Amino acid sequence: MASKDAQNQRSRSLPGFLPGASDPDHGLHISPSNPGNQVWQRGPPPPGSLPPGLEYLSQLDLIIIHQQVELLGMILGTETSNKYEIKNSLGQRIYFAVEESICFNRTFCSTLRSCTLKITDNSGREVITVNRPLRCNSCWCPCYLQELEIQAPPGTIVGYVAQKWDPFLPKFTIQNADKEDILKIVGPCATCGCFGDVDFEVKTINEKLTIGKISKYWSGFVNDVFTNADNFGIHVPADLDVTVKAAMIGACFLFDFMFFEHSLAGL
């Protein structure tokens, strides 16, 4: 145990070393001139029983999600499967997410479509699976609202994101594997974000304390009108459980589908 603690202390003492390389002396280092071109490489997990592939999340207090633009969909005006890059605060990619859904659902069910989002690390290993069933999205249908199932690793349920009925504000809860409420997410009354960011506050269950937020970053009028590409930031305490951070990533995808999928809605 002492040797592991010494190894972890050594890794933290090397600010240029990206966690996860097989050997800190020969690992991947940050390029100060252009850190955004680097990717994080998986390596030995820290002490504890973290789900495989989620070790790096334990170090992050900011997770950036960037939706990739599908040029074919822009040209043809069709709805294509969503793809997202998940990055750290330095802009280095740590995961990649791809939506799996059928064309019929994307065309006729649009933003309400059922789908599966598979999240892989930079080695191509699937580490998180997000399942979204076909559900309603209206305050007039309080019995069948939106819900996501989070698996990490695939096949092991670690949590849920569930929409809660409210006549005025978009509200959601982060739940554990037993569907017990852990945190609440409360959005603004208007999610159009015409000239600024849209913030969804992460709160304790009684809503008295705000511990973080999920922000949809405003990328400018031209980008928002003519593309469906959205950028999000998840701001949470670094010591938050990694399975809850995985659920926050899933919540980000859900908000994109519900509120920002169509370009005019994401202004």
PDB file of C-alpha atoms in Angstrom:
ATOM      1  CA  MET A   1       0.000   0.000   0.000  1.00  0.00           C
ATOM      2  CA  ALA A   2       2.874   2.309   0.885  1.00  0.00           C
ATOM      3  CA  SER A   3       4.503   1.680  -2.487  1.00  0.00           C
ATOM      4  CA  LYS A   4       1.280   2.575  -4.289  1.00  0.00           C
ATOM      5  CA  ASP A   5       0.963   5.802  -2.314  1.00  0.00           C
ATOM      6  CA  ALA A   6       4.544   6.667  -3.195  1.00  0.00           C
ATOM      7  CA  GLN A   7       3.871   6.007  -6.871  1.00  0.00           C
ATOM      8  CA  ASN A   8       0.759   8.207  -6.817  1.00  0.00           C
ATOM      9  CA  GLN A   9       2.693  10.980  -5.040  1.00  0.00           C
ATOM     10  CA  ARG A  10       5.379  10.728  -7.699  1.00  0.00           C
ATOM     11  CA  SER A  11       2.818  11.089 -10.487  1.00  0.00           C
ATOM     12  CA  ARG A  12       1.312  14.175  -8.880  1.00  0.00           C
ATOM     13  CA  SER A  13       4.743  15.741  -8.568  1.00  0.00           C
ATOM     14  CA  LEU A  14       5.222  15.683 -12.340  1.00  0.00           C
ATOM     15  CA  PRO A  15       2.895  18.416 -13.650  1.00  0.00           C
ATOM     16  CA  GLY A  16       3.765  17.696 -17.271  1.00  0.00           C
ATOM     17  CA  PHE A  17       2.911  14.005 -17.059  1.00  0.00           C
ATOM     18  CA  LEU A  18      -0.504  12.869 -18.241  1.00  0.00           C
ATOM     19  CA  PRO A  19      -1.971  10.261 -15.861  1.00  0.00           C
ATOM     20  CA  GLY A  20      -2.369   6.816 -17.305  1.00  0.00           C
ATOM     21  CA  ALA A  21       0.922   6.266 -19.148  1.00  0.00           C
ATOM     22  CA  SER A  22       2.578   2.961 -18.311  1.00  0.00           C
ATOM     23  CA  ASP A  23       5.724   4.565 -16.874  1.00  0.00           C
ATOM     24  CA  PRO A  24       6.010   8.143 -15.578  1.00  0.00           C
ATOM     25  CA  ASP A  25       9.567   8.316 -16.913  1.00  0.00           C
ATOM     26  CA  HIS A  26       8.515   7.344 -20.418  1.00  0.00           C
ATOM     27  CA  GLY A  27       4.914   8.538 -20.457  1.00  0.00           C
ATOM     28  CA  LEU A  28       3.148  11.014 -22.638  1.00  0.00           C
ATOM     29  CA  HIS A  29       3.954  14.599 -21.649  1.00  0.00           C
ATOM     30  CA  ILE A  30       2.000  17.767 -22.234  1.00  0.00           C
ATOM     31  CA  SER A  31       3.259  19.926 -25.061  1.00  0.00           C
ATOM     32  CA  PRO A  32       3.150  23.474 -23.665  1.00  0.00           C
ATOM     33  CA  SER A  33       2.906  24.965 -27.128  1.00  0.00           C
ATOM     34  CA  ASN A  34      -0.104  22.943 -28.256  1.00  0.00           C
ATOM     35  CA  PRO A  35      -1.625  20.748 -25.516  1.00  0.00           C
ATOM     36  CA  GLY A  36      -4.913  20.325 -27.372  1.00  0.00           C
ATOM     37  CA  ASN A  37      -3.351  17.855 -29.820  1.00  0.00           C
ATOM     38  CA  GLN A  38      -2.458  15.403 -27.071  1.00  0.00           C
ATOM     39  CA  VAL A  39      -4.649  12.568 -25.865  1.00  0.00           C
ATOM     40  CA  TRP A  40      -4.659  10.890 -22.496  1.00  0.00           C
ATOM     41  CA  GLN A  41      -3.374   7.316 -22.422  1.00  0.00           C
ATOM     42  CA  ARG A  42      -4.788   4.717 -20.041  1.00  0.00           C
ATOM     43  CA  GLY A  43      -2.491   3.161 -17.454  1.00  0.00           C
ATOM     44  CA  PRO A  44      -2.449   1.693 -13.932  1.00  0.00           C
ATOM     45  CA  PRO A  45      -5.565   2.609 -11.913  1.00  0.00           C
ATOM     46  CA  PRO A  46      -5.206   4.453  -8.611  1.00  0.00           C
ATOM     47  CA  PRO A  47      -5.901   2.614  -5.337  1.00  0.00           C
ATOM     48  CA  GLY A  48      -9.528   1.679  -4.760  1.00  0.00           C
ATOM     49  CA  SER A  49     -12.255  -0.121  -6.651  1.00  0.00           C
ATOM     50  CA  LEU A  50     -13.053   2.281  -9.491  1.00  0.00           C
ATOM     51  CA  PRO A  51     -14.862   0.971 -12.569  1.00  0.00           C
ATOM     52  CA  PRO A  52     -12.251   0.174 -15.227  1.00  0.00           C
ATOM     53  CA  GLY A  53     -11.731   3.086 -17.571  1.00  0.00           C
ATOM     54  CA  LEU A  54     -13.077   5.739 -15.191  1.00  0.00           C
ATOM     55  CA  GLU A  55      -9.847   6.207 -13.224  1.00  0.00           C
ATOM     56  CA  TYR A  56      -9.000   9.526 -14.858  1.00  0.00           C
ATOM     57  CA  LEU A  57     -12.391  11.025 -13.980  1.00  0.00           C
ATOM     58  CA  SER A  58     -11.344  10.958 -10.325  1.00  0.00           C
ATOM     59  CA  GLN A  59      -8.866  13.756 -11.057  1.00  0.00           C
ATOM     60  CA  LEU A  60     -11.164  16.113 -12.959  1.00  0.00           C
ATOM     61  CA  ASP A  61     -13.268  19.037 -11.783  1.00  0.00           C
ATOM     62  CA  LEU A  62     -14.024  20.199 -15.340  1.00  0.00           C
ATOM     63  CA  ILE A  63     -15.160  17.940 -18.178  1.00  0.00           C
ATOM     64  CA  ILE A  64     -15.649  19.477 -21.629  1.00  0.00           C
ATOM     65  CA  ILE A  65     -17.964  17.867 -24.180  1.00  0.00           C
ATOM     66  CA  HIS A  66     -17.712  18.929 -27.799  1.00  0.00           C
ATOM     67  CA  GLN A  67     -20.209  17.700 -30.376  1.00  0.00           C
ATOM     68  CA  GLN A  68     -18.695  16.931 -33.741  1.00  0.00           C
ATOM     69  CA  VAL A  69     -20.292  18.510 -36.799  1.00  0.00           C
ATOM     70  CA  GLU A  70     -21.630  16.081 -39.384  1.00  0.00           C
ATOM     71  CA  LEU A  71     -21.045  17.739 -42.761  1.00  0.00           C
ATOM     72  CA  LEU A  72     -23.232  15.210 -44.589  1.00  0.00           C
ATOM     73  CA  GLY A  73     -26.152  15.999 -42.326  1.00  0.00           C
ATOM     74  CA  MET A  74     -25.642  19.725 -42.828  1.00  0.00           C
ATOM     75  CA  ILE A  75     -25.564  19.373 -46.623  1.00  0.00           C
ATOM     76  CA  LEU A  76     -28.509  16.988 -46.931  1.00  0.00           C
ATOM     77  CA  GLY A  77     -30.502  18.377 -44.018  1.00  0.00           C
ATOM     78  CA  THR A  78     -30.835  14.916 -42.460  1.00  0.00           C
ATOM     79  CA  GLU A  79     -30.526  13.864 -38.838  1.00  0.00           C
ATOM     80  CA  THR A  80     -27.355  11.815 -38.345  1.00  0.00           C
ATOM     81  CA  SER A  81     -26.054   9.986 -35.292  1.00  0.00           C
ATOM     82  CA  ASN A  82     -24.477  12.298 -32.762  1.00  0.00           C
ATOM     83  CA  LYS A  83     -20.773  12.067 -31.964  1.00  0.00           C
ATOM     84  CA  TYR A  84     -18.997  13.775 -29.078  1.00  0.00           C
ATOM     85  CA  GLU A  85     -15.435  14.328 -27.931  1.00  0.00           C
ATOM     86  CA  ILE A  86     -15.001  14.356 -24.156  1.00  0.00           C
ATOM     87  CA  LYS A  87     -11.990  16.383 -23.031  1.00  0.00           C
ATOM     88  CA  ASN A  88     -10.200  17.600 -19.936  1.00  0.00           C
ATOM     89  CA  SER A  89      -9.605  21.255 -19.075  1.00  0.00           C
ATOM     90  CA  LEU A  90      -6.506  21.318 -21.327  1.00  0.00           C
ATOM     91  CA  GLY A  91      -8.548  20.277 -24.350  1.00  0.00           C
ATOM     92  CA  GLN A  92      -7.050  16.772 -24.437  1.00  0.00           C
ATOM     93  CA  ARG A  93      -9.463  14.054 -25.492  1.00  0.00           C
ATOM     94  CA  ILE A  94     -10.092  11.396 -22.849  1.00  0.00           C
ATOM     95  CA  TYR A  95     -13.189   9.705 -24.296  1.00  0.00           C
ATOM     96  CA  PHE A  96     -15.175   9.554 -27.505  1.00  0.00           C
ATOM     97  CA  ALA A  97     -18.956   8.985 -27.609  1.00  0.00           C
ATOM     98  CA  VAL A  98     -21.001   7.691 -30.541  1.00  0.00           C
ATOM     99  CA  GLU A  99     -24.778   7.436 -30.745  1.00  0.00           C
ATOM    100  CA  GLU A 100     -26.268   4.181 -31.989  1.00  0.00           C
ATOM    101  CA  SER A 101     -29.816   4.560 -33.300  1.00  0.00           C
ATOM    102  CA  ILE A 102     -31.805   3.617 -36.372  1.00  0.00           C
ATOM    103  CA  CYS A 103     -32.601   6.095 -39.121  1.00  0.00           C
ATOM    104  CA  PHE A 104     -36.360   5.679 -38.613  1.00  0.00           C
ATOM    105  CA  ASN A 105     -36.113   6.826 -34.984  1.00  0.00           C
ATOM    106  CA  ARG A 106     -33.910   9.795 -35.842  1.00  0.00           C
ATOM    107  CA  THR A 107     -36.274  10.888 -38.621  1.00  0.00           C
ATOM    108  CA  PHE A 108     -39.690  10.362 -37.039  1.00  0.00           C
ATOM    109  CA  CYS A 109     -39.003  10.475 -33.296  1.00  0.00           C
ATOM    110  CA  SER A 110     -36.428  13.256 -33.622  1.00  0.00           C
ATOM    111  CA  THR A 111     -35.193  14.470 -30.242  1.00  0.00           C
ATOM    112  CA  LEU A 112     -37.340  11.951 -28.342  1.00  0.00           C
ATOM    113  CA  ARG A 113     -35.709   8.968 -30.053  1.00  0.00           C
ATOM    114  CA  SER A 114     -34.457   5.954 -28.195  1.00  0.00           C
ATOM    115  CA  CYS A 115     -30.737   5.381 -28.587  1.00  0.00           C
ATOM    116  CA  THR A 116     -27.565   4.036 -27.028  1.00  0.00           C
ATOM    117  CA  LEU A 117     -24.439   6.125 -26.577  1.00  0.00           C
ATOM    118  CA  LYS A 118     -21.222   4.152 -26.374  1.00  0.00           C
ATOM    119  CA  ILE A 119     -18.279   5.912 -24.762  1.00  0.00           C
ATOM    120  CA  THR A 120     -14.794   4.603 -25.484  1.00  0.00           C
ATOM    121  CA  ASP A 121     -11.375   5.591 -24.209  1.00  0.00           C
ATOM    122  CA  ASN A 122      -8.455   6.455 -26.477  1.00  0.00           C
ATOM    123  CA  SER A 123      -7.529   2.796 -26.875  1.00  0.00           C
ATOM    124  CA  GLY A 124     -11.006   2.043 -28.277  1.00  0.00           C
ATOM    125  CA  ARG A 125     -12.229   0.201 -25.184  1.00  0.00           C
ATOM    126  CA  GLU A 126     -15.866   0.840 -24.296  1.00  0.00           C
ATOM    127  CA  VAL A 127     -15.986   2.132 -20.726  1.00  0.00           C
ATOM    128  CA  ILE A 128     -19.469   3.669 -20.394  1.00  0.00           C
ATOM    129  CA  THR A 129     -22.797   2.807 -22.003  1.00  0.00           C
ATOM    130  CA  VAL A 130     -25.719   5.234 -21.854  1.00  0.00           C
ATOM    131  CA  ASN A 131     -29.138   3.809 -22.708  1.00  0.00           C
ATOM    132  CA  ARG A 132     -32.014   6.136 -23.527  1.00  0.00           C
ATOM    133  CA  PRO A 133     -35.511   4.649 -23.980  1.00  0.00           C
ATOM    134  CA  LEU A 134     -38.313   6.341 -25.893  1.00  0.00           C
ATOM    135  CA  ARG A 135     -40.016   8.646 -23.409  1.00  0.00           C
ATOM    136  CA  CYS A 136     -42.187  11.770 -23.294  1.00  0.00           C
ATOM    137  CA  ASN A 137     -40.850  15.299 -22.869  1.00  0.00           C
ATOM    138  CA  SER A 138     -43.743  17.387 -21.650  1.00  0.00           C
ATOM    139  CA  CYS A 139     -45.082  18.764 -18.382  1.00  0.00           C
ATOM    140  CA  TRP A 140     -48.469  17.387 -19.504  1.00  0.00           C
ATOM    141  CA  CYS A 141     -47.176  13.787 -19.338  1.00  0.00           C
ATOM    142  CA  PRO A 142     -45.712  13.485 -15.826  1.00  0.00           C
ATOM    143  CA  CYS A 143     -45.825   9.700 -15.685  1.00  0.00           C
ATOM    144  CA  TYR A 144     -43.444   8.826 -18.512  1.00  0.00           C
ATOM    145  CA  LEU A 145     -40.702  11.428 -18.489  1.00  0.00           C
ATOM    146  CA  GLN A 146     -37.135  11.178 -19.718  1.00  0.00           C
ATOM    147  CA  GLU A 147     -34.694   8.716 -18.180  1.00  0.00           C
ATOM    148  CA  LEU A 148     -31.170   7.485 -18.878  1.00  0.00           C
ATOM    149  CA  GLU A 149     -29.468   4.329 -17.664  1.00  0.00           C
ATOM    150  CA  ILE A 150     -25.720   4.548 -17.042  1.00  0.00           C
ATOM    151  CA  GLN A 151     -23.529   1.437 -17.219  1.00  0.00           C
ATOM    152  CA  ALA A 152     -19.829   1.420 -16.275  1.00  0.00           C
ATOM    153  CA  PRO A 153     -18.384  -0.881 -17.381  1.00  0.00           C
ATOM    154  CA  PRO A 154     -20.966  -1.966 -19.991  1.00  0.00           C
ATOM    155  CA  GLY A 155     -23.360  -4.442 -18.410  1.00  0.00           C
ATOM    156  CA  THR A 156     -23.036  -3.030 -14.889  1.00  0.00           C
ATOM    157  CA  ILE A 157     -25.624  -0.393 -13.977  1.00  0.00           C
ATOM    158  CA  VAL A 158     -24.138   2.346 -11.808  1.00  0.00           C
ATOM    159  CA  GLY A 159     -26.806   5.028 -11.994  1.00  0.00           C
ATOM    160  CA  TYR A 160     -29.666   6.804 -13.683  1.00  0.00           C
ATOM    161  CA  VAL A 161     -30.627  10.292 -14.786  1.00  0.00           C
ATOM    162  CA  ALA A 162     -34.357  10.860 -14.304  1.00  0.00           C
ATOM    163  CA  GLN A 163     -36.473  13.844 -15.286  1.00  0.00           C
ATOM    164  CA  LYS A 164     -38.802  15.108 -12.541  1.00  0.00           C
ATOM    165  CA  TRP A 165     -42.118  16.788 -13.204  1.00  0.00           C
ATOM    166  CA  ASP A 166     -42.179  20.536 -12.653  1.00  0.00           C
ATOM    167  CA  PRO A 167     -44.526  23.052 -14.312  1.00  0.00           C
ATOM    168  CA  PHE A 168     -41.913  25.805 -14.558  1.00  0.00           C
ATOM    169  CA  LEU A 169     -38.307  24.556 -14.463  1.00  0.00           C
ATOM    170  CA  PRO A 170     -36.510  21.592 -16.046  1.00  0.00           C
ATOM    171  CA  LYS A 171     -35.549  19.344 -13.133  1.00  0.00           C
ATOM    172  CA  PHE A 172     -33.653  16.071 -13.037  1.00  0.00           C
ATOM    173  CA  THR A 173     -32.165  13.773 -10.418  1.00  0.00           C
ATOM    174  CA  ILE A 174     -28.972  11.765 -10.449  1.00  0.00           C
ATOM    175  CA  GLN A 175     -29.705   8.343  -8.962  1.00  0.00           C
ATOM    176  CA  ASN A 176     -27.540   5.432  -7.868  1.00  0.00           C
ATOM    177  CA  ALA A 177     -27.915   1.846  -9.108  1.00  0.00           C
ATOM    178  CA  ASP A 178     -30.819   1.310  -6.665  1.00  0.00           C
ATOM    179  CA  LYS A 179     -32.636   4.369  -8.049  1.00  0.00           C
ATOM    180  CA  GLU A 180     -32.068   6.354  -4.874  1.00  0.00           C
ATOM    181  CA  ASP A 181     -31.759  10.106  -5.445  1.00  0.00           C
ATOM    182  CA  ILE A 182     -28.238  11.474  -4.933  1.00  0.00           C
ATOM    183  CA  LEU A 183     -28.244  14.940  -6.511  1.00  0.00           C
ATOM    184  CA  LYS A 184     -30.626  17.264  -8.299  1.00  0.00           C
ATOM    185  CA  ILE A 185     -30.077  19.245 -11.487  1.00  0.00           C
ATOM    186  CA  VAL A 186     -32.175  22.370 -11.957  1.00  0.00           C
ATOM    187  CA  GLY A 187     -32.217  24.227 -15.250  1.00  0.00           C
ATOM    188  CA  PRO A 188     -33.375  27.753 -16.127  1.00  0.00           C
ATOM    189  CA  CYS A 189     -36.915  28.646 -17.065  1.00  0.00           C
ATOM    190  CA  ALA A 190     -35.762  29.488 -20.619  1.00  0.00           C
ATOM    191  CA  THR A 191     -33.067  27.357 -22.269  1.00  0.00           C
ATOM    192  CA  CYS A 192     -32.752  29.305 -25.519  1.00  0.00           C
ATOM    193  CA  GLY A 193     -29.468  30.985 -24.482  1.00  0.00           C
ATOM    194  CA  CYS A 194     -29.739  33.675 -27.156  1.00  0.00           C
ATOM    195  CA  PHE A 195     -26.543  35.522 -26.266  1.00  0.00           C
ATOM    196  CA  GLY A 196     -24.907  33.601 -23.444  1.00  0.00           C
ATOM    197  CA  ASP A 197     -24.324  30.302 -21.694  1.00  0.00           C
ATOM    198  CA  VAL A 198     -27.168  28.190 -20.341  1.00  0.00           C
ATOM    199  CA  ASP A 199     -26.462  26.812 -16.862  1.00  0.00           C
ATOM    200  CA  PHE A 200     -28.035  23.782 -15.207  1.00  0.00           C
ATOM    201  CA  GLU A 201     -27.171  23.909 -11.514  1.00  0.00           C
ATOM    202  CA  VAL A 202     -26.176  20.730  -9.679  1.00  0.00           C
ATOM    203  CA  LYS A 203     -27.674  20.807  -6.198  1.00  0.00           C
ATOM    204  CA  THR A 204     -28.140  18.699  -3.121  1.00  0.00           C
ATOM    205  CA  ILE A 205     -31.447  16.858  -2.819  1.00  0.00           C
ATOM    206  CA  ASN A 206     -33.035  19.622  -0.714  1.00  0.00           C
ATOM    207  CA  GLU A 207     -31.831  22.183  -3.321  1.00  0.00           C
ATOM    208  CA  LYS A 208     -30.241  24.330  -0.585  1.00  0.00           C
ATOM    209  CA  LEU A 209     -26.631  23.900  -1.722  1.00  0.00           C
ATOM    210  CA  THR A 210     -25.201  24.192  -5.250  1.00  0.00           C
ATOM    211  CA  ILE A 211     -22.136  21.990  -5.760  1.00  0.00           C
ATOM    212  CA  GLY A 212     -21.566  22.427  -9.485  1.00  0.00           C
ATOM    213  CA  LYS A 213     -23.149  23.100 -12.842  1.00  0.00           C
ATOM    214  CA  ILE A 214     -23.543  21.819 -16.378  1.00  0.00           C
ATOM    215  CA  SER A 215     -23.167  24.642 -18.890  1.00  0.00           C
ATOM    216  CA  LYS A 216     -24.108  24.791 -22.533  1.00  0.00           C
ATOM    217  CA  TYR A 217     -21.574  27.235 -23.914  1.00  0.00           C
ATOM    218  CA  TRP A 218     -22.782  29.832 -26.378  1.00  0.00           C
ATOM    219  CA  SER A 219     -20.663  29.497 -29.527  1.00  0.00           C
ATOM    220  CA  GLY A 220     -21.940  32.545 -31.390  1.00  0.00           C
ATOM    221  CA  PHE A 221     -25.007  33.374 -33.449  1.00  0.00           C
ATOM    222  CA  VAL A 222     -23.722  32.044 -36.777  1.00  0.00           C
ATOM    223  CA  ASN A 223     -22.545  28.696 -35.397  1.00  0.00           C
ATOM    224  CA  ASP A 224     -25.722  28.126 -33.420  1.00  0.00           C
ATOM    225  CA  VAL A 225     -28.061  28.914 -36.315  1.00  0.00           C
ATOM    226  CA  PHE A 226     -26.275  27.053 -39.089  1.00  0.00           C
ATOM    227  CA  THR A 227     -24.866  24.020 -37.239  1.00  0.00           C
ATOM    228  CA  ASN A 228     -26.068  21.570 -34.598  1.00  0.00           C
ATOM    229  CA  ALA A 229     -22.665  21.413 -32.884  1.00  0.00           C
ATOM    230  CA  ASP A 230     -22.908  22.132 -29.165  1.00  0.00           C
ATOM    231  CA  ASN A 231     -20.264  22.552 -26.487  1.00  0.00           C
ATOM    232  CA  PHE A 232     -20.823  21.745 -22.833  1.00  0.00           C
ATOM    233  CA  GLY A 233     -18.829  22.046 -19.633  1.00  0.00           C
ATOM    234  CA  ILE A 234     -19.395  19.970 -16.504  1.00  0.00           C
ATOM    235  CA  HIS A 235     -18.119  21.736 -13.365  1.00  0.00           C
ATOM    236  CA  VAL A 236     -18.105  19.439 -10.317  1.00  0.00           C
ATOM    237  CA  PRO A 237     -15.919  18.831  -7.240  1.00  0.00           C
ATOM    238  CA  ALA A 238     -12.846  16.781  -8.117  1.00  0.00           C
ATOM    239  CA  ASP A 239     -13.600  14.300  -5.311  1.00  0.00           C
ATOM    240  CA  LEU A 240     -17.122  13.538  -6.546  1.00  0.00           C
ATOM    241  CA  ASP A 241     -17.679   9.817  -7.137  1.00  0.00           C
ATOM    242  CA  VAL A 242     -16.623   8.806 -10.655  1.00  0.00           C
ATOM    243  CA  THR A 243     -19.920   6.991 -11.285  1.00  0.00           C
ATOM    244  CA  VAL A 244     -21.761  10.250 -10.527  1.00  0.00           C
ATOM    245  CA  LYS A 245     -19.441  12.062 -12.944  1.00  0.00           C
ATOM    246  CA  ALA A 246     -20.280   9.406 -15.551  1.00  0.00           C
ATOM    247  CA  ALA A 247     -23.976  10.089 -14.922  1.00  0.00           C
ATOM    248  CA  MET A 248     -23.289  13.819 -15.374  1.00  0.00           C
ATOM    249  CA  ILE A 249     -21.814  13.072 -18.796  1.00  0.00           C
ATOM    250  CA  GLY A 250     -24.991  11.150 -19.633  1.00  0.00           C
ATOM    251  CA  ALA A 251     -27.092  14.082 -18.379  1.00  0.00           C
ATOM    252  CA  CYS A 252     -25.182  16.345 -20.735  1.00  0.00           C
ATOM    253  CA  PHE A 253     -26.160  14.171 -23.689  1.00  0.00           C
ATOM    254  CA  LEU A 254     -29.782  14.168 -22.520  1.00  0.00           C
ATOM    255  CA  PHE A 255     -29.857  17.973 -22.288  1.00  0.00           C
ATOM    256  CA  ASP A 256     -28.417  18.204 -25.790  1.00  0.00           C
ATOM    257  CA  PHE A 257     -31.203  15.998 -27.150  1.00  0.00           C
ATOM    258  CA  MET A 258     -33.971  17.703 -25.188  1.00  0.00           C
ATOM    259  CA  PHE A 259     -33.066  21.378 -25.449  1.00  0.00           C
ATOM    260  CA  PHE A 260     -30.380  21.992 -28.071  1.00  0.00           C
ATOM    261  CA  GLU A 261     -30.612  19.329 -30.776  1.00  0.00           C
ATOM    262  CA  HIS A 262     -32.195  21.684 -33.318  1.00  0.00           C
ATOM    263  CA  SER A 263     -29.987  24.659 -34.117  1.00  0.00           C
ATOM    264  CA  LEU A 264     -32.655  27.325 -33.621  1.00  0.00           C
ATOM    265  CA  ALA A 265     -33.494  25.906 -30.209  1.00  0.00           C
ATOM    266  CA  GLY A 266     -29.865  26.146 -29.184  1.00  0.00           C
ATOM    267  CA  LEU A 267     -29.435  29.832 -29.773  1.00  0.00           C
TER     268      LEU A 267
END
